[in-house]
Amino acid sequence: MTDVRIAGVGLTRFGRHADRTGRDLFAEAALAAREEAGAPRDDFEAVHYGNFMGALAERQGHQGPLVAEAAGLDAPATRHESACASSGVAVREAVRGIRSGEHDVLLAGGMERMTNLDTAAVTESLAIAADELFEVRAGMTFPGAYALMARAYFEEFGGTREDLAHVASKNHANAVANEYAQYRREVSVEEALDSPPVADPLHLMDSCPITDGASAVVLVSDEYAEEHGIDAPVAVSGTGQGGDKFALQDRRWLNRTPAARTAAEAAYDDAGIGPSDVDVAEVHDCFTIAEVLALEGLGLYDRGEAVGAARRGETTRDGRLPVNLSGGLKAKGHPVGATGCAQVVEMARLLRGDHPNSDAVPDARVGVTHNAGGTVASAVVHVLEVRG
Amino acid sequence: MTDVRIAGVGLTRFGRHADRTGRDLFAEAALAAREEAGAPRDDFEAVHYGNFMGALAERQGHQGPLVAEAAGLDAPATRHESACASSGVAVREAVRGIRSGEHDVLLAGGMERMTNLDTAAVTESLAIAADELFEVRAGMTFPGAYALMARAYFEEFGGTREDLAHVASKNHANAVANEYAQYRREVSVEEALDSPPVADPLHLMDSCPITDGASAVVLVSDEYAEEHGIDAPVAVSGTGQGGDKFALQDRRWLNRTPAARTAAEAAYDDAGIGPSDVDVAEVHDCFTIAEVLALEGLGLYDRGEAVGAARRGETTRDGRLPVNLSGGLKAKGHPVGATGCAQVVEMARLLRGDHPNSDAVPDARVGVTHNAGGTVASAVVHVLEVRG
């Protein structure tokens, strides 16, 4: 089967870009990815793009052809939306297009604008990722939902706010070196513990920020890379997607994420690996508890074991399995529609050795990215591997 | 290569369902399609779903897992959005999933709620399919944009309002027998001509209505159909997608739709047919002029020739190439996100022989569906064929 190679990657700095349009942000990321790949514009056969709340933030739907044009491409373009997993899905659709033999050169990516809205409007806009009838109208917000998940986790498996504070502190430490990160500053465990409460047990420093940004990757078949002399040592060797009941109330568990488990098992099978082969991971830490749930969903930890991972130093940059060396959603930022592809960008650079934190994983061969939508009603997992 | 078969189809009646939720509408269509197909629920491997303006109409994003659950399925689900071509894209993604050998049983479909909004809100919501910065803020609406396209067509190729009135009259005549259509009544050419002006030269009877509705198809591989004894005589033998500059002002022509041409050529190549093989067509007549542009984009007519097709009786139910036997968007209705898949549903029934208008095309073997987004900045074309 065709091997899918990452030929180029691009990001905007994540942060506040309230004065720039979405098309402008995406163009920056896409043109960076295109420049690195070097593939001629006419070779691009499709654009797969993720965006979540553009209808509310920019009054702009139908962004597929809009951003293809911004990226300088004529290729057919589709927007995929799966809440915070939107560009994870976009990357997945591109991977499938090359895998099937249909395409050789594709652009995938995502973009979100959020900071142009006031905080109340952002909160209301994010809420459309939850069930309007049975969650949002009852007052549910995402901090509240993840707080429920944290409480259910603590109740069944143990764990403390201090465990979660270690996750925040770890991810902030990782972001310091990342020039694309929104918050490049250390946060101590004490500072995280002392930050204002948001929804008990989650505090401000358990929560990712509101962010603008864009991400893009150029994916090519290995045949195309070889033929055109493109240096593309990292492959997307596995892809998987999972779903769950939409509303939390309809789930069997609040403290497990079967959608992530389904996606991970599919991606591992696809790549022919198992969780024990994973050297490094980028996971969807929209809240600190989400990183814990992700590590268990990915099978990297047994149930109830991941909550202490950061505290024990296992997932820190000098640990046995560094997690969120980019800084994660927590410190790098979370421009919703850009996040899933951005994880792939960061992982590709980590594995290629040109990420500022690559020195933490000099021998890494296998990385996994985990992108979740809503309260993990949807999840996309990718396996990236160094070839050659 | 795997042959993609249509194992089941479902529709809601198109029209006014302001008192029903989107999930309820989609469930009706999806369960009808599932019942017809008979495939066990656990065999479904993914759901591909189209919706355009749910963030505005229902404050509901992340509809993939929501509608999968409404359809009684656990499978991973993705929403695809390409304005009025959203569920055309959804069907296409499903077709690609089976073609690639990845999947055997998929649900594709779409839904839109519109009539719960007042007319001004619907107009503003539809406008997000156009360029917010360079079209919408300048006052562009879709009737205005298609009026420009009609004027440019008349200017270069000739044609009159009466030609367009024949398109409306034809499609209304076709809708009379269709129990799913919004407007099941005849409209004479005179009535169409005398209807109130909307944007010169387009009048009310040149314009599709505002509609709620849902559509769904179950697609299976031919191996699965055979193995499970599923009677699925119609195949999706070709799929294609095309794009264009997003805003009208950036296009070379206002009176041609290269995105449709690209999509059609790809779909014909994929199916191994040419336009002369097409027996019957469902095209995206959001305005009467759009049907004309579609027939030329599909290569079914030379440039400048399609405008008189309905008047000459070539595309009427007793013509050589019946077009929009469903009633089209014009009379059947246009619940945006449901339309592309609904065209596939109607065409499948026409070819199977169980559509109320199948008697107009008793020998038809090859049908084509044409679904367009915005001012045809995006287009999806499918070829359906009778097997056996």
Short mmCIF file of N, CA and C in Angstrom, two decimals, chain A residues 21 23 41 48 51-52 55-56 58-66 69 73-84 89 92-94 96-100 102-103 106 121 124-125 127-134 136-137 239 241-247 250 262 373-378, chain B residues 21 23 41 48 51-52 55-56 58-66 69 73-84 89 92-94 96-100 102-103 106 121 124-125 127-134 136-137 239 241-247 250 262 373-378:
data_model
loop_
_atom_site.label_atom_id
_atom_site.label_comp_id
_atom_site.label_asym_id
_atom_site.label_seq_id
_atom_site.Cartn_x
_atom_site.Cartn_y
_atom_site.Cartn_z
N THR A 21 -7.68 38.15 9.16
CA THR A 21 -8.78 37.29 8.72
C THR A 21 -8.37 35.83 8.77
N ARG A 23 -8.73 33.69 6.36
CA ARG A 23 -8.06 33.30 5.12
C ARG A 23 -6.58 33.68 5.16
N ARG A 41 2.23 23.85 -7.71
CA ARG A 41 0.84 24.08 -7.34
C ARG A 41 -0.14 23.22 -8.14
N HIS A 48 -8.13 19.40 2.08
CA HIS A 48 -9.00 18.99 3.19
C HIS A 48 -8.74 19.93 4.36
N ASN A 51 -12.45 23.52 10.17
CA ASN A 51 -12.82 24.76 10.86
C ASN A 51 -14.08 24.46 11.65
N PHE A 52 -14.18 25.06 12.82
CA PHE A 52 -15.31 24.73 13.68
C PHE A 52 -16.38 25.82 13.69
N ALA A 55 -18.87 30.08 11.05
CA ALA A 55 -20.19 30.66 10.79
C ALA A 55 -20.55 31.68 11.86
N LEU A 56 -20.03 31.47 13.05
CA LEU A 56 -20.32 32.39 14.15
C LEU A 56 -19.23 33.46 14.29
N GLU A 58 -16.84 34.51 12.00
CA GLU A 58 -16.57 35.36 10.83
C GLU A 58 -17.75 35.43 9.89
N ARG A 59 -18.88 34.89 10.28
CA ARG A 59 -20.04 34.80 9.38
C ARG A 59 -19.60 34.20 8.04
N GLN A 60 -18.74 33.19 8.09
CA GLN A 60 -18.19 32.63 6.87
C GLN A 60 -18.29 31.12 6.88
N GLY A 61 -19.20 30.59 6.05
CA GLY A 61 -19.25 29.17 5.76
C GLY A 61 -18.52 28.91 4.46
N HIS A 62 -18.68 27.68 3.95
CA HIS A 62 -18.16 27.34 2.61
C HIS A 62 -16.69 27.72 2.48
N GLN A 63 -15.93 27.43 3.55
CA GLN A 63 -14.55 27.90 3.58
C GLN A 63 -13.60 27.05 2.74
N GLY A 64 -14.05 25.88 2.28
CA GLY A 64 -13.16 25.02 1.47
C GLY A 64 -12.57 25.78 0.29
N PRO A 65 -13.43 26.18 -0.66
CA PRO A 65 -12.86 26.89 -1.82
C PRO A 65 -12.19 28.21 -1.44
N LEU A 66 -12.66 28.85 -0.39
CA LEU A 66 -12.05 30.12 0.04
C LEU A 66 -10.60 29.92 0.47
N GLU A 69 -8.15 28.85 -2.35
CA GLU A 69 -7.70 30.03 -3.10
C GLU A 69 -6.65 30.80 -2.30
N LEU A 73 -4.21 27.54 -4.52
CA LEU A 73 -4.49 26.28 -5.21
C LEU A 73 -5.86 26.31 -5.89
N ASP A 74 -5.96 25.59 -7.01
CA ASP A 74 -7.23 25.45 -7.73
C ASP A 74 -7.96 24.18 -7.35
N ALA A 75 -7.37 23.33 -6.56
CA ALA A 75 -7.90 21.98 -6.32
C ALA A 75 -9.23 22.02 -5.58
N PRO A 76 -10.09 21.01 -5.82
CA PRO A 76 -11.32 20.89 -5.06
C PRO A 76 -11.04 20.85 -3.56
N ALA A 77 -11.88 21.52 -2.80
CA ALA A 77 -11.59 21.69 -1.37
C ALA A 77 -12.84 21.43 -0.56
N THR A 78 -12.68 20.77 0.56
CA THR A 78 -13.81 20.49 1.44
C THR A 78 -13.48 20.87 2.87
N ARG A 79 -14.47 21.47 3.52
CA ARG A 79 -14.36 21.71 4.95
C ARG A 79 -14.95 20.52 5.71
N HIS A 80 -14.22 20.03 6.67
CA HIS A 80 -14.70 18.98 7.56
C HIS A 80 -14.85 19.58 8.95
N GLU A 81 -15.94 19.25 9.62
CA GLU A 81 -16.16 19.82 10.95
C GLU A 81 -16.52 18.73 11.93
N SER A 82 -15.72 18.60 12.94
CA SER A 82 -16.03 17.66 14.00
C SER A 82 -15.61 18.31 15.32
N ALA A 83 -16.12 19.54 15.53
CA ALA A 83 -15.78 20.35 16.71
C ALA A 83 -14.26 20.48 16.82
N CYS A 84 -13.71 20.20 17.99
CA CYS A 84 -12.27 20.40 18.21
C CYS A 84 -11.43 19.38 17.46
N VAL A 89 -9.77 15.31 11.51
CA VAL A 89 -10.55 14.67 10.44
C VAL A 89 -10.02 15.08 9.07
N ARG A 92 -7.03 13.14 8.32
CA ARG A 92 -7.44 11.75 8.08
C ARG A 92 -8.01 11.57 6.67
N GLU A 93 -8.86 12.50 6.24
CA GLU A 93 -9.43 12.38 4.89
C GLU A 93 -8.33 12.45 3.83
N ALA A 94 -7.33 13.30 4.08
CA ALA A 94 -6.22 13.39 3.13
C ALA A 94 -5.42 12.09 3.11
N ARG A 96 -6.49 9.16 3.77
CA ARG A 96 -7.29 8.15 3.07
C ARG A 96 -7.22 8.34 1.56
N GLY A 97 -7.18 9.59 1.14
CA GLY A 97 -7.12 9.88 -0.30
C GLY A 97 -5.84 9.37 -0.94
N ILE A 98 -4.74 9.47 -0.22
CA ILE A 98 -3.47 8.96 -0.76
C ILE A 98 -3.41 7.44 -0.62
N ARG A 99 -3.82 6.94 0.54
CA ARG A 99 -3.83 5.50 0.76
C ARG A 99 -4.58 4.73 -0.32
N SER A 100 -5.71 5.30 -0.75
CA SER A 100 -6.57 4.59 -1.70
C SER A 100 -5.98 4.59 -3.10
N GLU A 102 -5.95 7.20 -4.92
CA GLU A 102 -6.67 8.21 -5.71
C GLU A 102 -5.81 9.46 -5.91
N HIS A 103 -5.07 9.86 -4.90
CA HIS A 103 -4.31 11.10 -4.95
C HIS A 103 -2.85 10.89 -4.57
N LEU A 106 -1.62 16.31 -1.59
CA LEU A 106 -2.78 16.96 -0.98
C LEU A 106 -2.32 17.97 0.07
N ALA A 121 -19.33 35.46 23.93
CA ALA A 121 -19.64 34.93 22.59
C ALA A 121 -18.79 33.71 22.28
N GLU A 124 -20.34 30.82 24.17
CA GLU A 124 -21.56 30.37 23.49
C GLU A 124 -21.24 29.64 22.19
N SER A 125 -20.22 30.11 21.50
CA SER A 125 -19.86 29.48 20.22
C SER A 125 -19.24 28.10 20.45
N ALA A 127 -19.94 26.21 22.80
CA ALA A 127 -21.00 25.33 23.30
C ALA A 127 -21.73 24.58 22.19
N ILE A 128 -21.64 25.05 20.94
CA ILE A 128 -22.33 24.32 19.86
C ILE A 128 -21.69 22.97 19.61
N ALA A 129 -20.54 22.70 20.24
CA ALA A 129 -19.95 21.35 20.16
C ALA A 129 -20.64 20.37 21.09
N ALA A 130 -21.50 20.89 21.98
CA ALA A 130 -22.26 20.03 22.90
C ALA A 130 -23.71 20.00 22.45
N ASP A 131 -24.51 19.22 23.15
CA ASP A 131 -25.90 19.01 22.75
C ASP A 131 -26.74 20.23 23.15
N GLU A 132 -27.20 20.99 22.17
CA GLU A 132 -27.98 22.20 22.43
C GLU A 132 -29.24 21.89 23.25
N LEU A 133 -29.90 20.79 22.93
CA LEU A 133 -31.18 20.52 23.59
C LEU A 133 -31.02 19.98 25.00
N PHE A 134 -30.05 19.10 25.19
CA PHE A 134 -29.99 18.38 26.47
C PHE A 134 -28.79 18.74 27.34
N VAL A 136 -26.61 22.14 26.63
CA VAL A 136 -26.38 23.60 26.65
C VAL A 136 -27.54 24.32 27.33
N ARG A 137 -28.77 23.93 26.99
CA ARG A 137 -29.93 24.60 27.60
C ARG A 137 -30.02 24.34 29.10
N THR A 239 -4.16 5.71 10.81
CA THR A 239 -5.22 6.67 11.07
C THR A 239 -6.44 5.94 11.62
N GLN A 241 -10.54 6.70 13.62
CA GLN A 241 -11.56 7.64 14.08
C GLN A 241 -12.55 6.87 14.95
N GLY A 242 -13.03 7.51 15.99
CA GLY A 242 -14.02 6.88 16.85
C GLY A 242 -15.12 7.84 17.22
N GLY A 243 -16.26 7.29 17.60
CA GLY A 243 -17.39 8.11 18.02
C GLY A 243 -17.99 7.59 19.31
N ASP A 244 -18.83 8.41 19.90
CA ASP A 244 -19.48 8.01 21.15
C ASP A 244 -20.85 8.68 21.18
N LYS A 245 -21.67 8.31 22.16
CA LYS A 245 -22.91 9.03 22.40
C LYS A 245 -22.59 10.52 22.50
N PHE A 246 -23.48 11.35 21.94
CA PHE A 246 -23.15 12.76 21.82
C PHE A 246 -23.11 13.46 23.19
N ALA A 247 -24.14 13.25 23.98
CA ALA A 247 -24.24 13.95 25.26
C ALA A 247 -23.65 13.09 26.38
N ASP A 250 -25.72 10.40 28.25
CA ASP A 250 -26.09 9.13 27.62
C ASP A 250 -24.96 8.11 27.63
N THR A 262 -11.41 3.50 20.45
CA THR A 262 -11.73 3.00 19.11
C THR A 262 -10.78 3.57 18.07
N GLY A 373 -13.14 15.73 19.89
CA GLY A 373 -14.21 16.71 19.69
C GLY A 373 -15.20 16.67 20.84
N GLY A 374 -15.58 17.86 21.32
CA GLY A 374 -16.56 17.95 22.40
C GLY A 374 -16.04 17.26 23.65
N THR A 375 -16.91 16.53 24.31
CA THR A 375 -16.48 15.72 25.46
C THR A 375 -16.07 14.32 24.97
N VAL A 376 -15.28 14.33 23.90
CA VAL A 376 -14.79 13.12 23.23
C VAL A 376 -15.95 12.29 22.67
N ALA A 377 -16.93 12.98 22.11
CA ALA A 377 -17.94 12.29 21.30
C ALA A 377 -17.35 11.89 19.97
N SER A 378 -16.25 12.53 19.61
CA SER A 378 -15.52 12.12 18.42
C SER A 378 -14.03 12.22 18.71
N THR B 21 -36.92 18.80 15.31
CA THR B 21 -35.47 19.06 15.41
C THR B 21 -34.76 18.44 14.21
N ARG B 23 -32.18 16.49 14.36
CA ARG B 23 -31.86 15.08 14.62
C ARG B 23 -33.06 14.18 14.33
N ARG B 41 -27.06 -3.12 12.26
CA ARG B 41 -26.47 -1.86 12.71
C ARG B 41 -24.98 -1.96 12.99
N HIS B 48 -21.19 9.59 6.99
CA HIS B 48 -20.77 10.83 6.34
C HIS B 48 -22.01 11.70 6.17
N ASN B 51 -24.31 19.12 6.40
CA ASN B 51 -25.19 20.14 6.97
C ASN B 51 -24.50 21.47 6.73
N PHE B 52 -25.28 22.49 6.46
CA PHE B 52 -24.67 23.78 6.12
C PHE B 52 -24.75 24.78 7.27
N ALA B 55 -25.10 25.73 12.77
CA ALA B 55 -24.57 26.59 13.84
C ALA B 55 -25.45 27.83 14.00
N LEU B 56 -26.08 28.25 12.92
CA LEU B 56 -26.94 29.43 12.97
C LEU B 56 -28.40 29.05 13.21
N GLU B 58 -29.76 26.10 14.47
CA GLU B 58 -30.08 25.33 15.67
C GLU B 58 -29.03 25.51 16.76
N ARG B 59 -28.08 26.42 16.55
CA ARG B 59 -26.95 26.57 17.48
C ARG B 59 -26.32 25.20 17.75
N GLN B 60 -26.21 24.40 16.71
CA GLN B 60 -25.72 23.04 16.88
C GLN B 60 -24.62 22.74 15.88
N GLY B 61 -23.38 22.66 16.36
CA GLY B 61 -22.27 22.14 15.56
C GLY B 61 -22.05 20.68 15.93
N HIS B 62 -20.92 20.12 15.47
CA HIS B 62 -20.51 18.78 15.89
C HIS B 62 -21.64 17.77 15.65
N GLN B 63 -22.32 17.92 14.53
CA GLN B 63 -23.52 17.11 14.30
C GLN B 63 -23.22 15.67 13.89
N GLY B 64 -21.96 15.38 13.54
CA GLY B 64 -21.65 14.02 13.12
C GLY B 64 -22.08 12.98 14.14
N PRO B 65 -21.47 13.01 15.34
CA PRO B 65 -21.87 12.00 16.33
C PRO B 65 -23.33 12.13 16.75
N LEU B 66 -23.87 13.34 16.71
CA LEU B 66 -25.27 13.53 17.08
C LEU B 66 -26.21 12.78 16.14
N GLU B 69 -25.97 8.91 16.25
CA GLU B 69 -26.77 8.39 17.36
C GLU B 69 -28.26 8.40 17.00
N LEU B 73 -26.72 4.39 15.23
CA LEU B 73 -25.43 3.80 14.89
C LEU B 73 -24.33 4.29 15.84
N ASP B 74 -23.35 3.40 16.08
CA ASP B 74 -22.20 3.73 16.91
C ASP B 74 -21.01 4.18 16.07
N ALA B 75 -21.12 4.11 14.77
CA ALA B 75 -19.96 4.30 13.90
C ALA B 75 -19.42 5.72 13.97
N PRO B 76 -18.10 5.89 13.75
CA PRO B 76 -17.52 7.24 13.66
C PRO B 76 -18.23 8.05 12.58
N ALA B 77 -18.46 9.32 12.89
CA ALA B 77 -19.27 10.14 12.00
C ALA B 77 -18.61 11.49 11.79
N THR B 78 -18.70 11.98 10.58
CA THR B 78 -18.12 13.28 10.26
C THR B 78 -19.13 14.13 9.51
N ARG B 79 -19.16 15.40 9.88
CA ARG B 79 -19.92 16.38 9.12
C ARG B 79 -19.02 17.00 8.06
N HIS B 80 -19.53 17.04 6.85
CA HIS B 80 -18.84 17.72 5.75
C HIS B 80 -19.67 18.92 5.36
N GLU B 81 -19.03 20.05 5.11
CA GLU B 81 -19.77 21.26 4.76
C GLU B 81 -19.16 21.91 3.54
N SER B 82 -19.95 22.02 2.53
CA SER B 82 -19.52 22.73 1.33
C SER B 82 -20.72 23.51 0.80
N ALA B 83 -21.31 24.28 1.70
CA ALA B 83 -22.51 25.08 1.40
C ALA B 83 -23.60 24.15 0.85
N CYS B 84 -24.20 24.49 -0.28
CA CYS B 84 -25.33 23.72 -0.82
C CYS B 84 -24.89 22.37 -1.36
N VAL B 89 -20.91 16.14 -1.08
CA VAL B 89 -19.59 15.79 -0.56
C VAL B 89 -19.67 14.58 0.38
N ARG B 92 -19.95 11.55 -1.61
CA ARG B 92 -18.65 11.31 -2.26
C ARG B 92 -17.63 10.70 -1.29
N GLU B 93 -17.58 11.20 -0.07
CA GLU B 93 -16.64 10.64 0.91
C GLU B 93 -16.98 9.18 1.20
N ALA B 94 -18.27 8.88 1.25
CA ALA B 94 -18.68 7.50 1.49
C ALA B 94 -18.28 6.61 0.31
N ARG B 96 -15.85 7.06 -1.71
CA ARG B 96 -14.39 6.87 -1.68
C ARG B 96 -14.00 5.83 -0.61
N GLY B 97 -14.74 5.82 0.49
CA GLY B 97 -14.44 4.87 1.55
C GLY B 97 -14.64 3.43 1.12
N ILE B 98 -15.66 3.20 0.33
CA ILE B 98 -15.90 1.83 -0.16
C ILE B 98 -14.96 1.51 -1.31
N ARG B 99 -14.79 2.45 -2.22
CA ARG B 99 -13.89 2.25 -3.35
C ARG B 99 -12.49 1.82 -2.92
N SER B 100 -12.00 2.46 -1.84
CA SER B 100 -10.63 2.22 -1.42
C SER B 100 -10.47 0.86 -0.76
N GLU B 102 -11.60 0.24 2.16
CA GLU B 102 -11.55 0.43 3.61
C GLU B 102 -12.85 0.01 4.28
N HIS B 103 -13.97 0.32 3.63
CA HIS B 103 -15.28 0.07 4.23
C HIS B 103 -16.19 -0.73 3.31
N LEU B 106 -21.77 1.85 4.71
CA LEU B 106 -21.72 3.22 5.20
C LEU B 106 -23.09 3.88 5.09
N ALA B 121 -33.32 36.23 8.62
CA ALA B 121 -32.27 35.39 9.20
C ALA B 121 -31.85 34.29 8.24
N GLU B 124 -29.60 35.93 5.66
CA GLU B 124 -28.27 36.18 6.24
C GLU B 124 -27.49 34.89 6.44
N SER B 125 -28.19 33.82 6.80
CA SER B 125 -27.52 32.54 7.02
C SER B 125 -27.04 31.94 5.71
N ALA B 127 -26.19 33.57 3.20
CA ALA B 127 -25.12 34.41 2.68
C ALA B 127 -23.73 33.96 3.13
N ILE B 128 -23.65 33.15 4.19
CA ILE B 128 -22.32 32.71 4.61
C ILE B 128 -21.69 31.74 3.61
N ALA B 129 -22.46 31.34 2.60
CA ALA B 129 -21.88 30.54 1.51
C ALA B 129 -21.13 31.41 0.52
N ALA B 130 -21.29 32.73 0.63
CA ALA B 130 -20.57 33.66 -0.24
C ALA B 130 -19.47 34.35 0.55
N ASP B 131 -18.70 35.19 -0.11
CA ASP B 131 -17.54 35.81 0.52
C ASP B 131 -17.99 36.96 1.41
N GLU B 132 -17.84 36.77 2.71
CA GLU B 132 -18.27 37.79 3.68
C GLU B 132 -17.58 39.14 3.42
N LEU B 133 -16.30 39.10 3.13
CA LEU B 133 -15.56 40.36 3.02
C LEU B 133 -15.83 41.09 1.71
N PHE B 134 -15.93 40.33 0.61
CA PHE B 134 -15.94 40.99 -0.70
C PHE B 134 -17.27 40.86 -1.44
N VAL B 136 -20.68 39.72 0.52
CA VAL B 136 -21.82 39.95 1.41
C VAL B 136 -21.85 41.40 1.92
N ARG B 137 -20.67 41.89 2.33
CA ARG B 137 -20.64 43.27 2.85
C ARG B 137 -20.96 44.30 1.77
N THR B 239 -17.63 9.43 -9.33
CA THR B 239 -17.72 10.58 -8.44
C THR B 239 -16.66 11.59 -8.83
N GLN B 241 -15.34 15.96 -8.01
CA GLN B 241 -15.52 17.21 -7.28
C GLN B 241 -14.70 18.30 -7.98
N GLY B 242 -15.22 19.49 -8.00
CA GLY B 242 -14.49 20.60 -8.61
C GLY B 242 -14.60 21.85 -7.76
N GLY B 243 -13.66 22.75 -7.93
CA GLY B 243 -13.67 24.02 -7.22
C GLY B 243 -13.41 25.18 -8.16
N ASP B 244 -13.66 26.36 -7.66
CA ASP B 244 -13.46 27.57 -8.46
C ASP B 244 -13.07 28.70 -7.50
N LYS B 245 -12.67 29.83 -8.07
CA LYS B 245 -12.46 31.01 -7.25
C LYS B 245 -13.72 31.25 -6.41
N PHE B 246 -13.52 31.66 -5.17
CA PHE B 246 -14.65 31.71 -4.25
C PHE B 246 -15.66 32.81 -4.62
N ALA B 247 -15.17 34.00 -4.88
CA ALA B 247 -16.06 35.13 -5.16
C ALA B 247 -16.27 35.29 -6.66
N ASP B 250 -13.84 37.31 -8.89
CA ASP B 250 -12.50 36.81 -9.24
C ASP B 250 -12.53 35.78 -10.37
N THR B 262 -15.20 20.44 -14.15
CA THR B 262 -14.14 19.61 -13.54
C THR B 262 -14.73 18.39 -12.85
N GLY B 373 -22.23 24.31 -4.74
CA GLY B 373 -22.15 25.15 -3.55
C GLY B 373 -21.93 26.60 -3.91
N GLY B 374 -22.69 27.48 -3.25
CA GLY B 374 -22.55 28.91 -3.49
C GLY B 374 -22.87 29.24 -4.93
N THR B 375 -22.06 30.11 -5.53
CA THR B 375 -22.21 30.40 -6.96
C THR B 375 -21.34 29.44 -7.77
N VAL B 376 -21.45 28.16 -7.39
CA VAL B 376 -20.68 27.06 -7.99
C VAL B 376 -19.17 27.27 -7.79
N ALA B 377 -18.81 27.73 -6.59
CA ALA B 377 -17.40 27.70 -6.19
C ALA B 377 -17.00 26.27 -5.86
N SER B 378 -18.00 25.44 -5.60
CA SER B 378 -17.72 24.02 -5.42
C SER B 378 -18.83 23.22 -6.08
#
